[in-house]
mmCIF file of C-alpha atoms and ligand atoms in Angstrom:
data_model
loop_
_atom_site.group_PDB
_atom_site.id
_atom_site.type_symbol
_atom_site.label_atom_id
_atom_site.label_comp_id
_atom_site.label_asym_id
_atom_site.label_seq_id
_atom_site.Cartn_x
_atom_site.Cartn_y
_atom_site.Cartn_z
ATOM 1 C CA UNK A 1 -0.210 0.121 0.019
ATOM 2 C CA UNK A 2 1.499 3.397 -0.884
ATOM 3 C CA UNK A 3 1.080 6.999 -0.075
ATOM 4 C CA UNK A 4 1.310 10.338 -1.642
ATOM 5 C CA UNK A 5 2.310 13.926 -0.495
ATOM 6 C CA UNK A 6 -0.855 16.095 -0.363
ATOM 7 C CA UNK A 7 0.122 19.043 1.639
ATOM 8 C CA UNK A 8 3.075 21.066 3.242
ATOM 9 C CA UNK A 9 3.583 24.091 5.341
ATOM 10 C CA UNK A 10 6.236 25.816 7.506
ATOM 11 C CA UNK A 11 6.636 28.407 10.108
ATOM 12 C CA UNK A 12 9.803 30.419 10.994
ATOM 13 C CA UNK A 13 9.951 32.937 13.911
ATOM 14 C CA UNK A 14 9.911 36.623 12.805
ATOM 15 C CA UNK A 15 13.228 37.460 14.664
ATOM 16 C CA UNK A 16 16.359 36.817 12.791
ATOM 17 C CA UNK A 17 19.643 36.502 14.436
ATOM 18 C CA UNK A 18 22.675 37.217 11.922
ATOM 19 C CA UNK A 19 26.301 36.162 12.351
ATOM 20 C CA UNK A 20 26.932 39.979 13.063
ATOM 21 C CA UNK A 21 24.415 39.929 15.887
ATOM 22 C CA UNK A 22 26.560 37.171 17.313
ATOM 23 C CA UNK A 23 29.709 39.250 16.905
ATOM 24 C CA UNK A 24 28.250 41.905 19.299
ATOM 25 C CA UNK A 25 27.720 39.343 22.215
ATOM 26 C CA UNK A 26 30.480 36.939 21.978
ATOM 27 C CA UNK A 27 34.195 36.362 20.508
ATOM 28 C CA UNK A 28 33.364 35.193 17.215
ATOM 29 C CA UNK A 29 33.136 36.332 13.725
ATOM 30 C CA UNK A 30 30.959 35.997 10.552
ATOM 31 C CA UNK A 31 34.254 34.832 8.781
ATOM 32 C CA UNK A 32 34.666 31.882 11.174
ATOM 33 C CA UNK A 33 30.977 31.014 11.394
ATOM 34 C CA UNK A 34 30.599 30.986 7.317
ATOM 35 C CA UNK A 35 33.904 29.148 6.737
ATOM 36 C CA UNK A 36 33.246 26.469 9.422
ATOM 37 C CA UNK A 37 29.500 25.899 8.881
ATOM 38 C CA UNK A 38 27.936 27.914 5.912
ATOM 39 C CA UNK A 39 25.572 29.732 8.409
ATOM 40 C CA UNK A 40 24.732 33.256 7.821
ATOM 41 C CA UNK A 41 21.472 33.597 9.868
ATOM 42 C CA UNK A 42 18.876 31.724 11.815
ATOM 43 C CA UNK A 43 15.380 32.338 13.177
ATOM 44 C CA UNK A 44 14.819 32.400 16.916
ATOM 45 C CA UNK A 45 11.581 32.127 18.548
ATOM 46 C CA UNK A 46 10.219 34.851 21.134
ATOM 47 C CA UNK A 47 10.542 33.939 24.868
ATOM 48 C CA UNK A 48 6.685 33.517 24.761
ATOM 49 C CA UNK A 49 6.647 31.480 21.509
ATOM 50 C CA UNK A 50 6.677 27.819 22.113
ATOM 51 C CA UNK A 51 7.301 24.549 20.057
ATOM 52 C CA UNK A 52 3.624 23.935 20.127
ATOM 53 C CA UNK A 53 2.785 27.359 18.770
ATOM 54 C CA UNK A 54 5.274 26.984 15.979
ATOM 55 C CA UNK A 55 4.128 23.481 15.132
ATOM 56 C CA UNK A 56 0.383 24.294 15.117
ATOM 57 C CA UNK A 57 1.045 27.153 12.644
ATOM 58 C CA UNK A 58 3.039 24.814 10.192
ATOM 59 C CA UNK A 59 0.418 22.228 10.658
ATOM 60 C CA UNK A 60 -2.401 24.777 9.820
ATOM 61 C CA UNK A 61 -0.561 25.922 6.723
ATOM 62 C CA UNK A 62 -0.173 22.297 5.656
ATOM 63 C CA UNK A 63 -3.858 21.777 6.042
ATOM 64 C CA UNK A 64 -4.669 24.863 4.179
ATOM 65 C CA UNK A 65 -2.265 23.698 1.448
ATOM 66 C CA UNK A 66 -3.972 20.468 1.214
ATOM 67 C CA UNK A 67 -7.532 22.042 1.593
ATOM 68 C CA UNK A 68 -8.365 20.072 4.690
ATOM 69 C CA UNK A 69 -9.063 20.679 8.258
ATOM 70 C CA UNK A 70 -7.673 18.891 11.176
ATOM 71 C CA UNK A 71 -10.611 16.430 11.535
ATOM 72 C CA UNK A 72 -9.618 15.062 8.117
ATOM 73 C CA UNK A 73 -6.303 13.725 9.687
ATOM 74 C CA UNK A 74 -6.149 10.265 11.056
ATOM 75 C CA UNK A 75 -2.680 10.477 12.772
ATOM 76 C CA UNK A 76 -0.123 13.091 13.833
ATOM 77 C CA UNK A 77 3.537 12.183 14.601
ATOM 78 C CA UNK A 78 5.493 15.121 15.696
ATOM 79 C CA UNK A 79 9.415 15.091 15.619
ATOM 80 C CA UNK A 80 10.903 17.076 18.474
ATOM 81 C CA UNK A 81 13.305 17.287 21.390
ATOM 82 C CA UNK A 82 12.667 20.751 22.543
ATOM 83 C CA UNK A 83 9.234 20.842 23.786
ATOM 84 C CA UNK A 84 8.694 23.231 26.934
ATOM 85 C CA UNK A 85 6.441 20.604 28.587
ATOM 86 C CA UNK A 86 7.735 16.895 29.271
ATOM 87 C CA UNK A 87 4.071 15.732 28.817
ATOM 88 C CA UNK A 88 1.717 15.726 27.123
ATOM 89 C CA UNK A 89 3.119 15.239 23.785
ATOM 90 C CA UNK A 90 3.433 18.237 21.317
ATOM 91 C CA UNK A 91 0.983 16.126 19.065
ATOM 92 C CA UNK A 92 -1.819 16.170 21.608
ATOM 93 C CA UNK A 93 -1.362 19.855 22.305
ATOM 94 C CA UNK A 94 -1.576 20.697 18.744
ATOM 95 C CA UNK A 95 -4.927 18.960 18.511
ATOM 96 C CA UNK A 96 -6.182 21.172 21.183
ATOM 97 C CA UNK A 97 -4.738 24.392 19.475
ATOM 98 C CA UNK A 98 -6.220 23.481 16.189
ATOM 99 C CA UNK A 99 -9.657 22.826 17.430
ATOM 100 C CA UNK A 100 -9.905 19.101 16.559
ATOM 101 C CA UNK A 101 -13.451 17.793 17.342
ATOM 102 C CA UNK A 102 -12.496 14.177 16.580
ATOM 103 C CA UNK A 103 -10.302 11.877 18.610
ATOM 104 C CA UNK A 104 -7.092 11.792 16.626
ATOM 105 C CA UNK A 105 -4.274 9.681 17.719
ATOM 106 C CA UNK A 106 -1.003 11.748 18.153
ATOM 107 C CA UNK A 107 2.314 11.103 19.407
ATOM 108 C CA UNK A 108 6.007 12.587 19.522
ATOM 109 C CA UNK A 109 9.280 10.867 18.323
ATOM 110 C CA UNK A 110 12.599 12.124 19.833
ATOM 111 C CA UNK A 111 15.170 11.388 17.266
ATOM 112 C CA UNK A 112 16.839 14.663 17.643
ATOM 113 C CA UNK A 113 18.148 15.708 14.066
ATOM 114 C CA UNK A 114 17.076 12.529 12.635
ATOM 115 C CA UNK A 115 13.603 12.841 14.169
ATOM 116 C CA UNK A 116 11.739 13.571 10.942
ATOM 117 C CA UNK A 117 13.298 10.453 9.462
ATOM 118 C CA UNK A 118 11.937 8.551 12.342
ATOM 119 C CA UNK A 119 8.515 10.178 11.946
ATOM 120 C CA UNK A 120 8.512 9.247 8.143
ATOM 121 C CA UNK A 121 9.375 5.746 8.982
ATOM 122 C CA UNK A 122 6.549 5.463 11.420
ATOM 123 C CA UNK A 123 4.158 6.719 8.833
ATOM 124 C CA UNK A 124 5.534 4.388 6.170
ATOM 125 C CA UNK A 125 4.794 1.561 8.336
ATOM 126 C CA UNK A 126 1.123 2.614 9.198
ATOM 127 C CA UNK A 127 0.519 3.080 5.594
ATOM 128 C CA UNK A 128 2.039 -0.280 4.643
ATOM 129 C CA UNK A 129 -0.120 -1.992 7.310
ATOM 130 C CA UNK A 130 -3.243 -0.197 6.170
ATOM 131 C CA UNK A 131 -3.847 1.357 9.535
ATOM 132 C CA UNK A 132 -4.132 4.967 8.748
ATOM 133 C CA UNK A 133 -5.404 7.064 5.803
ATOM 134 C CA UNK A 134 -3.953 10.437 6.146
ATOM 135 C CA UNK A 135 -0.959 11.118 8.318
ATOM 136 C CA UNK A 136 0.485 14.340 9.360
ATOM 137 C CA UNK A 137 4.383 14.594 10.036
ATOM 138 C CA UNK A 138 5.580 17.648 11.873
ATOM 139 C CA UNK A 139 8.947 18.500 12.814
ATOM 140 C CA UNK A 140 9.189 21.486 15.427
ATOM 141 C CA UNK A 141 12.055 22.744 17.448
ATOM 142 C CA UNK A 142 13.021 25.603 19.730
ATOM 143 C CA UNK A 143 16.664 24.921 19.883
ATOM 144 C CA UNK A 144 17.416 28.260 21.233
ATOM 145 C CA UNK A 145 16.109 26.848 24.453
ATOM 146 C CA UNK A 146 19.290 24.898 24.816
ATOM 147 C CA UNK A 147 21.769 27.432 23.767
ATOM 148 C CA UNK A 148 24.552 28.085 26.225
ATOM 149 C CA UNK A 149 25.425 31.633 25.454
ATOM 150 C CA UNK A 150 28.834 31.177 27.123
ATOM 151 C CA UNK A 151 29.724 28.380 24.719
ATOM 152 C CA UNK A 152 30.569 29.942 21.110
ATOM 153 C CA UNK A 153 31.259 26.710 19.767
ATOM 154 C CA UNK A 154 27.611 25.407 20.019
ATOM 155 C CA UNK A 155 25.573 28.801 20.328
ATOM 156 C CA UNK A 156 26.103 29.855 16.751
ATOM 157 C CA UNK A 157 24.979 26.632 15.208
ATOM 158 C CA UNK A 158 21.120 26.253 15.971
ATOM 159 C CA UNK A 159 17.725 27.791 14.877
ATOM 160 C CA UNK A 160 14.036 27.638 15.592
ATOM 161 C CA UNK A 161 11.228 26.647 13.287
ATOM 162 C CA UNK A 162 8.532 24.044 12.196
ATOM 163 C CA UNK A 163 7.384 22.307 9.122
ATOM 164 C CA UNK A 164 4.538 19.893 8.370
ATOM 165 C CA UNK A 165 3.766 17.427 5.673
ATOM 166 C CA UNK A 166 0.497 15.576 4.952
ATOM 167 C CA UNK A 167 0.483 12.160 3.349
ATOM 168 C CA UNK A 168 -2.485 10.382 2.018
ATOM 169 C CA UNK A 169 -3.058 6.515 1.298
ATOM 170 C CA UNK A 170 -2.588 5.893 -2.338
ATOM 171 C CA UNK A 171 -2.763 2.521 -4.375
ATOM 172 C CA UNK A 172 0.694 3.698 -5.948
ATOM 173 C CA UNK A 173 3.927 2.510 -4.502
ATOM 174 C CA UNK A 174 5.941 4.700 -6.633
ATOM 175 C CA UNK A 175 4.822 8.027 -4.793
ATOM 176 C CA UNK A 176 5.005 9.617 -1.394
ATOM 177 C CA UNK A 177 7.192 7.894 1.153
ATOM 178 C CA UNK A 178 8.629 5.150 -0.817
ATOM 179 C CA UNK A 179 11.414 3.831 1.513
ATOM 180 C CA UNK A 180 12.964 4.508 4.890
ATOM 181 C CA UNK A 181 15.799 3.354 7.114
ATOM 182 C CA UNK A 182 16.518 4.396 10.742
ATOM 183 C CA UNK A 183 19.465 3.343 12.745
ATOM 184 C CA UNK A 184 20.731 4.204 16.247
ATOM 185 C CA UNK A 185 23.953 3.524 18.456
ATOM 186 C CA UNK A 186 23.747 4.604 22.100
ATOM 187 C CA UNK A 187 27.343 3.842 22.799
ATOM 188 C CA UNK A 188 28.177 7.150 21.391
ATOM 189 C CA UNK A 189 25.443 9.201 23.112
ATOM 190 C CA UNK A 190 28.051 11.326 24.958
ATOM 191 C CA UNK A 191 29.205 12.845 21.805
ATOM 192 C CA UNK A 192 26.227 15.196 21.502
ATOM 193 C CA UNK A 193 23.602 15.644 24.242
ATOM 194 C CA UNK A 194 21.566 17.901 26.272
ATOM 195 C CA UNK A 195 22.353 18.342 29.955
ATOM 196 C CA UNK A 196 20.080 18.260 32.930
ATOM 197 C CA UNK A 197 20.274 22.074 33.012
ATOM 198 C CA UNK A 198 19.048 22.236 29.324
ATOM 199 C CA UNK A 199 22.433 23.012 27.518
ATOM 200 C CA UNK A 200 23.705 21.573 24.477
ATOM 201 C CA UNK A 201 26.909 19.536 25.136
ATOM 202 C CA UNK A 202 28.670 18.482 21.871
ATOM 203 C CA UNK A 203 32.139 17.281 20.915
ATOM 204 C CA UNK A 204 32.065 19.038 17.426
ATOM 205 C CA UNK A 205 35.016 17.372 15.620
ATOM 206 C CA UNK A 206 33.882 13.882 16.465
ATOM 207 C CA UNK A 207 30.271 14.693 15.579
ATOM 208 C CA UNK A 208 31.510 16.106 12.277
ATOM 209 C CA UNK A 209 33.400 12.771 11.537
ATOM 210 C CA UNK A 210 30.426 10.550 12.307
ATOM 211 C CA UNK A 211 28.109 12.857 10.212
ATOM 212 C CA UNK A 212 30.201 12.588 7.147
ATOM 213 C CA UNK A 213 30.361 8.678 7.634
ATOM 214 C CA UNK A 214 26.834 7.923 8.481
ATOM 215 C CA UNK A 215 24.890 10.110 6.118
ATOM 216 C CA UNK A 216 26.433 8.916 3.089
ATOM 217 C CA UNK A 217 26.264 5.351 4.591
ATOM 218 C CA UNK A 218 22.400 5.762 5.016
ATOM 219 C CA UNK A 219 21.849 7.367 1.682
ATOM 220 C CA UNK A 220 23.744 4.303 -0.113
ATOM 221 C CA UNK A 221 21.872 1.777 1.961
ATOM 222 C CA UNK A 222 18.394 3.200 1.125
ATOM 223 C CA UNK A 223 19.225 3.511 -2.604
ATOM 224 C CA UNK A 224 20.497 -0.107 -2.755
ATOM 225 C CA UNK A 225 17.417 -1.247 -0.807
ATOM 226 C CA UNK A 226 15.097 0.697 -3.179
ATOM 227 C CA UNK A 227 17.001 -0.640 -6.198
ATOM 228 C CA UNK A 228 17.951 2.688 -7.455
ATOM 229 C CA UNK A 229 21.227 4.772 -8.045
ATOM 230 C CA UNK A 230 21.973 8.285 -7.450
ATOM 231 C CA UNK A 231 21.079 9.083 -11.270
ATOM 232 C CA UNK A 232 17.481 8.254 -10.412
ATOM 233 C CA UNK A 233 17.427 10.787 -7.539
ATOM 234 C CA UNK A 234 16.361 14.382 -8.467
ATOM 235 C CA UNK A 235 17.338 16.161 -5.132
ATOM 236 C CA UNK A 236 19.283 15.191 -2.010
ATOM 237 C CA UNK A 237 17.895 17.153 1.158
ATOM 238 C CA UNK A 238 20.376 16.442 3.682
ATOM 239 C CA UNK A 239 19.834 17.331 7.492
ATOM 240 C CA UNK A 240 20.997 20.858 7.559
ATOM 241 C CA UNK A 241 23.731 20.758 10.163
ATOM 242 C CA UNK A 242 26.581 22.304 8.557
ATOM 243 C CA UNK A 243 27.690 23.126 4.941
ATOM 244 C CA UNK A 244 30.857 21.428 4.951
ATOM 245 C CA UNK A 245 29.128 18.145 6.156
ATOM 246 C CA UNK A 246 26.640 18.591 3.193
ATOM 247 C CA UNK A 247 29.547 19.079 0.646
ATOM 248 C CA UNK A 248 31.360 16.150 2.104
ATOM 249 C CA UNK A 249 28.325 13.883 1.663
ATOM 250 C CA UNK A 250 27.793 15.214 -1.938
ATOM 251 C CA UNK A 251 31.454 14.220 -2.839
ATOM 252 C CA UNK A 252 31.258 10.790 -1.101
ATOM 253 C CA UNK A 253 27.963 10.114 -2.980
ATOM 254 C CA UNK A 254 29.292 11.622 -6.315
ATOM 255 C CA UNK A 255 26.382 13.820 -6.555
ATOM 256 C CA UNK A 256 26.515 17.405 -7.831
ATOM 257 C CA UNK A 257 26.058 20.119 -5.181
ATOM 258 C CA UNK A 258 23.505 21.960 -7.648
ATOM 259 C CA UNK A 259 20.905 19.071 -6.772
ATOM 260 C CA UNK A 260 21.464 19.285 -3.077
ATOM 261 C CA UNK A 261 19.294 21.553 -1.144
ATOM 262 C CA UNK A 262 20.902 23.761 1.168
ATOM 263 C CA UNK A 263 19.117 25.897 3.782
ATOM 264 C CA UNK A 264 21.681 25.924 6.475
ATOM 265 C CA UNK A 265 22.764 29.291 5.445
ATOM 266 C CA UNK A 266 19.227 30.796 6.341
ATOM 267 C CA UNK A 267 17.840 28.468 9.027
ATOM 268 C CA UNK A 268 21.243 26.937 10.797
ATOM 269 C CA UNK A 269 20.547 23.636 12.363
ATOM 270 C CA UNK A 270 16.828 23.230 13.447
ATOM 271 C CA UNK A 271 17.293 19.680 14.408
ATOM 272 C CA UNK A 272 14.077 17.632 13.967
ATOM 273 C CA UNK A 273 12.556 20.411 11.872
ATOM 274 C CA UNK A 274 15.359 20.652 9.496
ATOM 275 C CA UNK A 275 14.328 18.412 6.474
ATOM 276 C CA UNK A 276 10.548 19.172 6.663
ATOM 277 C CA UNK A 277 11.202 22.940 6.712
ATOM 278 C CA UNK A 278 13.863 22.526 3.929
ATOM 279 C CA UNK A 279 11.121 20.731 1.770
ATOM 280 C CA UNK A 280 8.695 23.721 2.358
ATOM 281 C CA UNK A 281 11.282 26.013 1.557
ATOM 282 C CA UNK A 282 12.057 24.199 -1.842
ATOM 283 C CA UNK A 283 8.423 24.346 -2.833
ATOM 284 C CA UNK A 284 7.778 27.867 -1.681
ATOM 285 C CA UNK A 285 10.789 29.049 -3.862
ATOM 286 C CA UNK A 286 9.930 26.750 -6.863
ATOM 287 C CA UNK A 287 13.082 24.766 -6.512
ATOM 288 C CA UNK A 288 11.786 21.203 -6.447
ATOM 289 C CA UNK A 289 8.931 20.237 -8.653
ATOM 290 C CA UNK A 290 5.860 17.916 -8.098
ATOM 291 C CA UNK A 291 6.926 14.366 -8.926
ATOM 292 C CA UNK A 292 10.576 14.474 -8.303
ATOM 293 C CA UNK A 293 12.339 12.001 -6.165
ATOM 294 C CA UNK A 294 13.958 13.235 -3.091
ATOM 295 C CA UNK A 295 16.582 11.407 -1.046
ATOM 296 C CA UNK A 296 16.597 12.661 2.727
ATOM 297 C CA UNK A 297 19.679 11.443 4.764
ATOM 298 C CA UNK A 298 19.958 12.545 8.301
ATOM 299 C CA UNK A 299 22.135 12.318 11.409
ATOM 300 C CA UNK A 300 21.868 13.396 14.969
ATOM 301 C CA UNK A 301 22.260 13.075 18.846
ATOM 302 C CA UNK A 302 21.689 9.375 19.796
ATOM 303 C CA UNK A 303 23.551 8.792 17.882
ATOM 304 C CA UNK A 304 20.625 8.321 15.453
ATOM 305 C CA UNK A 305 20.822 8.290 11.543
ATOM 306 C CA UNK A 306 18.818 7.197 8.605
ATOM 307 C CA UNK A 307 17.317 8.156 5.410
ATOM 308 C CA UNK A 308 14.019 8.418 3.362
ATOM 309 C CA UNK A 309 13.155 8.311 -0.243
ATOM 310 C CA UNK A 310 10.130 10.522 -0.989
ATOM 311 C CA UNK A 311 8.626 11.171 -4.360
ATOM 312 C CA UNK A 312 6.838 14.542 -3.953
HETATM 313 N N1 LIG B 1 33.737 31.531 16.718
HETATM 314 C C1 LIG B 1 35.240 31.620 16.701
HETATM 315 N N2 LIG B 1 35.947 30.672 17.159
HETATM 316 C C2 LIG B 1 35.343 29.349 17.482
HETATM 317 C C3 LIG B 1 33.934 29.447 17.604
HETATM 318 C C4 LIG B 1 33.097 30.343 17.232
HETATM 319 N N3 LIG B 1 31.765 30.278 17.230
HETATM 320 N N4 LIG B 1 33.647 28.214 18.063
HETATM 321 C C5 LIG B 1 34.905 27.496 18.249
HETATM 322 N N5 LIG B 1 35.848 28.278 17.969
HETATM 323 C C6 LIG B 1 37.257 28.002 18.044
HETATM 324 C C7 LIG B 1 37.542 26.973 19.036
HETATM 325 O O1 LIG B 1 37.719 27.524 20.328
HETATM 326 C C8 LIG B 1 38.871 26.484 18.535
HETATM 327 O O2 LIG B 1 39.914 27.356 18.878
HETATM 328 P P1 LIG B 1 41.328 26.864 19.379
HETATM 329 O O3 LIG B 1 41.928 26.206 18.344
HETATM 330 O O4 LIG B 1 42.100 28.131 19.819
HETATM 331 O O5 LIG B 1 41.084 26.021 20.488
HETATM 332 C C9 LIG B 1 38.934 26.644 17.095
HETATM 333 O O6 LIG B 1 37.788 27.465 16.878
HETATM 334 C C10 LIG B 1 38.476 25.254 16.333
HETATM 335 O O7 LIG B 1 37.676 24.570 17.080
HETATM 336 P P2 LIG B 1 36.977 23.149 16.466
HETATM 337 O O8 LIG B 1 35.789 22.685 17.324
HETATM 338 O O9 LIG B 1 38.149 22.299 16.167
HETATM 339 O O10 LIG B 1 36.505 23.658 14.999
HETATM 340 P P3 LIG B 1 35.887 22.942 13.957
HETATM 341 O O11 LIG B 1 36.746 23.298 12.625
HETATM 342 O O12 LIG B 1 35.671 21.359 14.131
HETATM 343 O O13 LIG B 1 34.488 23.468 13.611
HETATM 344 C C11 LIG B 1 32.213 22.775 14.344
HETATM 345 C C12 LIG B 1 33.360 23.460 14.617
HETATM 346 C C13 LIG B 1 31.580 23.909 13.318
HETATM 347 C C14 LIG B 1 31.228 22.775 15.406
HETATM 348 C C15 LIG B 1 32.369 21.418 13.596
HETATM 349 O O14 LIG B 1 33.028 20.608 14.425
HETATM 350 C C16 LIG B 1 31.000 20.814 13.287
HETATM 351 O O15 LIG B 1 30.346 21.345 12.480
HETATM 352 N N6 LIG B 1 30.784 19.614 13.861
HETATM 353 C C17 LIG B 1 29.555 18.990 13.773
HETATM 354 C C18 LIG B 1 28.347 19.582 14.472
HETATM 355 C C19 LIG B 1 26.996 19.195 14.109
HETATM 356 O O16 LIG B 1 26.736 18.709 12.905
HETATM 357 N N7 LIG B 1 26.226 19.115 15.279
HETATM 358 C C20 LIG B 1 24.842 18.823 15.027
HETATM 359 C C21 LIG B 1 24.598 17.388 14.753
HETATM 360 S S1 LIG B 1 22.859 16.933 14.852
HETATM 361 C C22 LIG B 1 21.993 17.092 16.144
HETATM 362 O O17 LIG B 1 21.446 16.127 16.502
HETATM 363 C C23 LIG B 1 21.917 18.352 17.002
#
């Protein structure tokens, strides 16, 4: 049983923080940030703006795009690690915000920067099992909640935002979420994690080494699993962690940078929102066309990694 993408939407907070803004508050420079990461600016939520607020706006925009209401959705899966409340799930809170009158199952997945691939994997499984008809995937993060403003090596890397995609059951197995793979390795969790006082702890160089190995591995695995080669792929949307990581993946996969979507310069690393937000950006700016085949490799804290193949 297949599925197809019928709607998308996103939300970025109004406030934009540039590299020059960081220069004013810590010992860093636009030159260092751009040359090491490719980042130029990132959106940051207001203090009173929550993960649920952002997720609900992205979800409503996806519903509007699909000409549906929340009651038309059968399942909501939200990728996030930065929700303000430990419980209930962001998914349940969104239902309240969007005024659902039906009892719609909703839950969160905590795959960090691979979270949206975990969500897509769950959605594929539900479609394959024939359990749900219309599934909304949301990636929403307020990573600025975790910024340690005294640590210049992590403070500049993250941004806030949310994206949503709606998939509907279809008889075609060549559209929508075609294939997914997810992996994790808990032995390496110390490389990148949140602390009990809500700060990002990261060994940057080690994380970098793992990212440039595991994202191409996941991409190669899913292409071979789906029986395709890079020539069949129209676009790669890698997790937007760092431009150098993205360039290295392109090189390892022998894939031209012109067909790799890059939003890290504008959004920085939005963790579980990254790939969903990037797809909305690509549609809104007429970069990716309907019918094209997208390969989504991702990597994150956990360690987690994986990939998805989606025909949009
Ligand atoms: N401005 C200026 N200098 C800085 C800054 C900064 N913002 N941050 C660090 N430096 C300095 C360091 O202090 C160090 O100085 P020193 O040599 O005098 O000690 C120097 O720059 C080099 O530091 P490194 O950490 O070796 O820098 P590197 O070239 O590795 O780049 C970076 C750091 C960008 C963090 C890189 O390691 C990286 O991208 N790693 C992967 C990070 C990542 O992808 N994380 C997200 C994973 S996904 C998830 O789940 C959240």
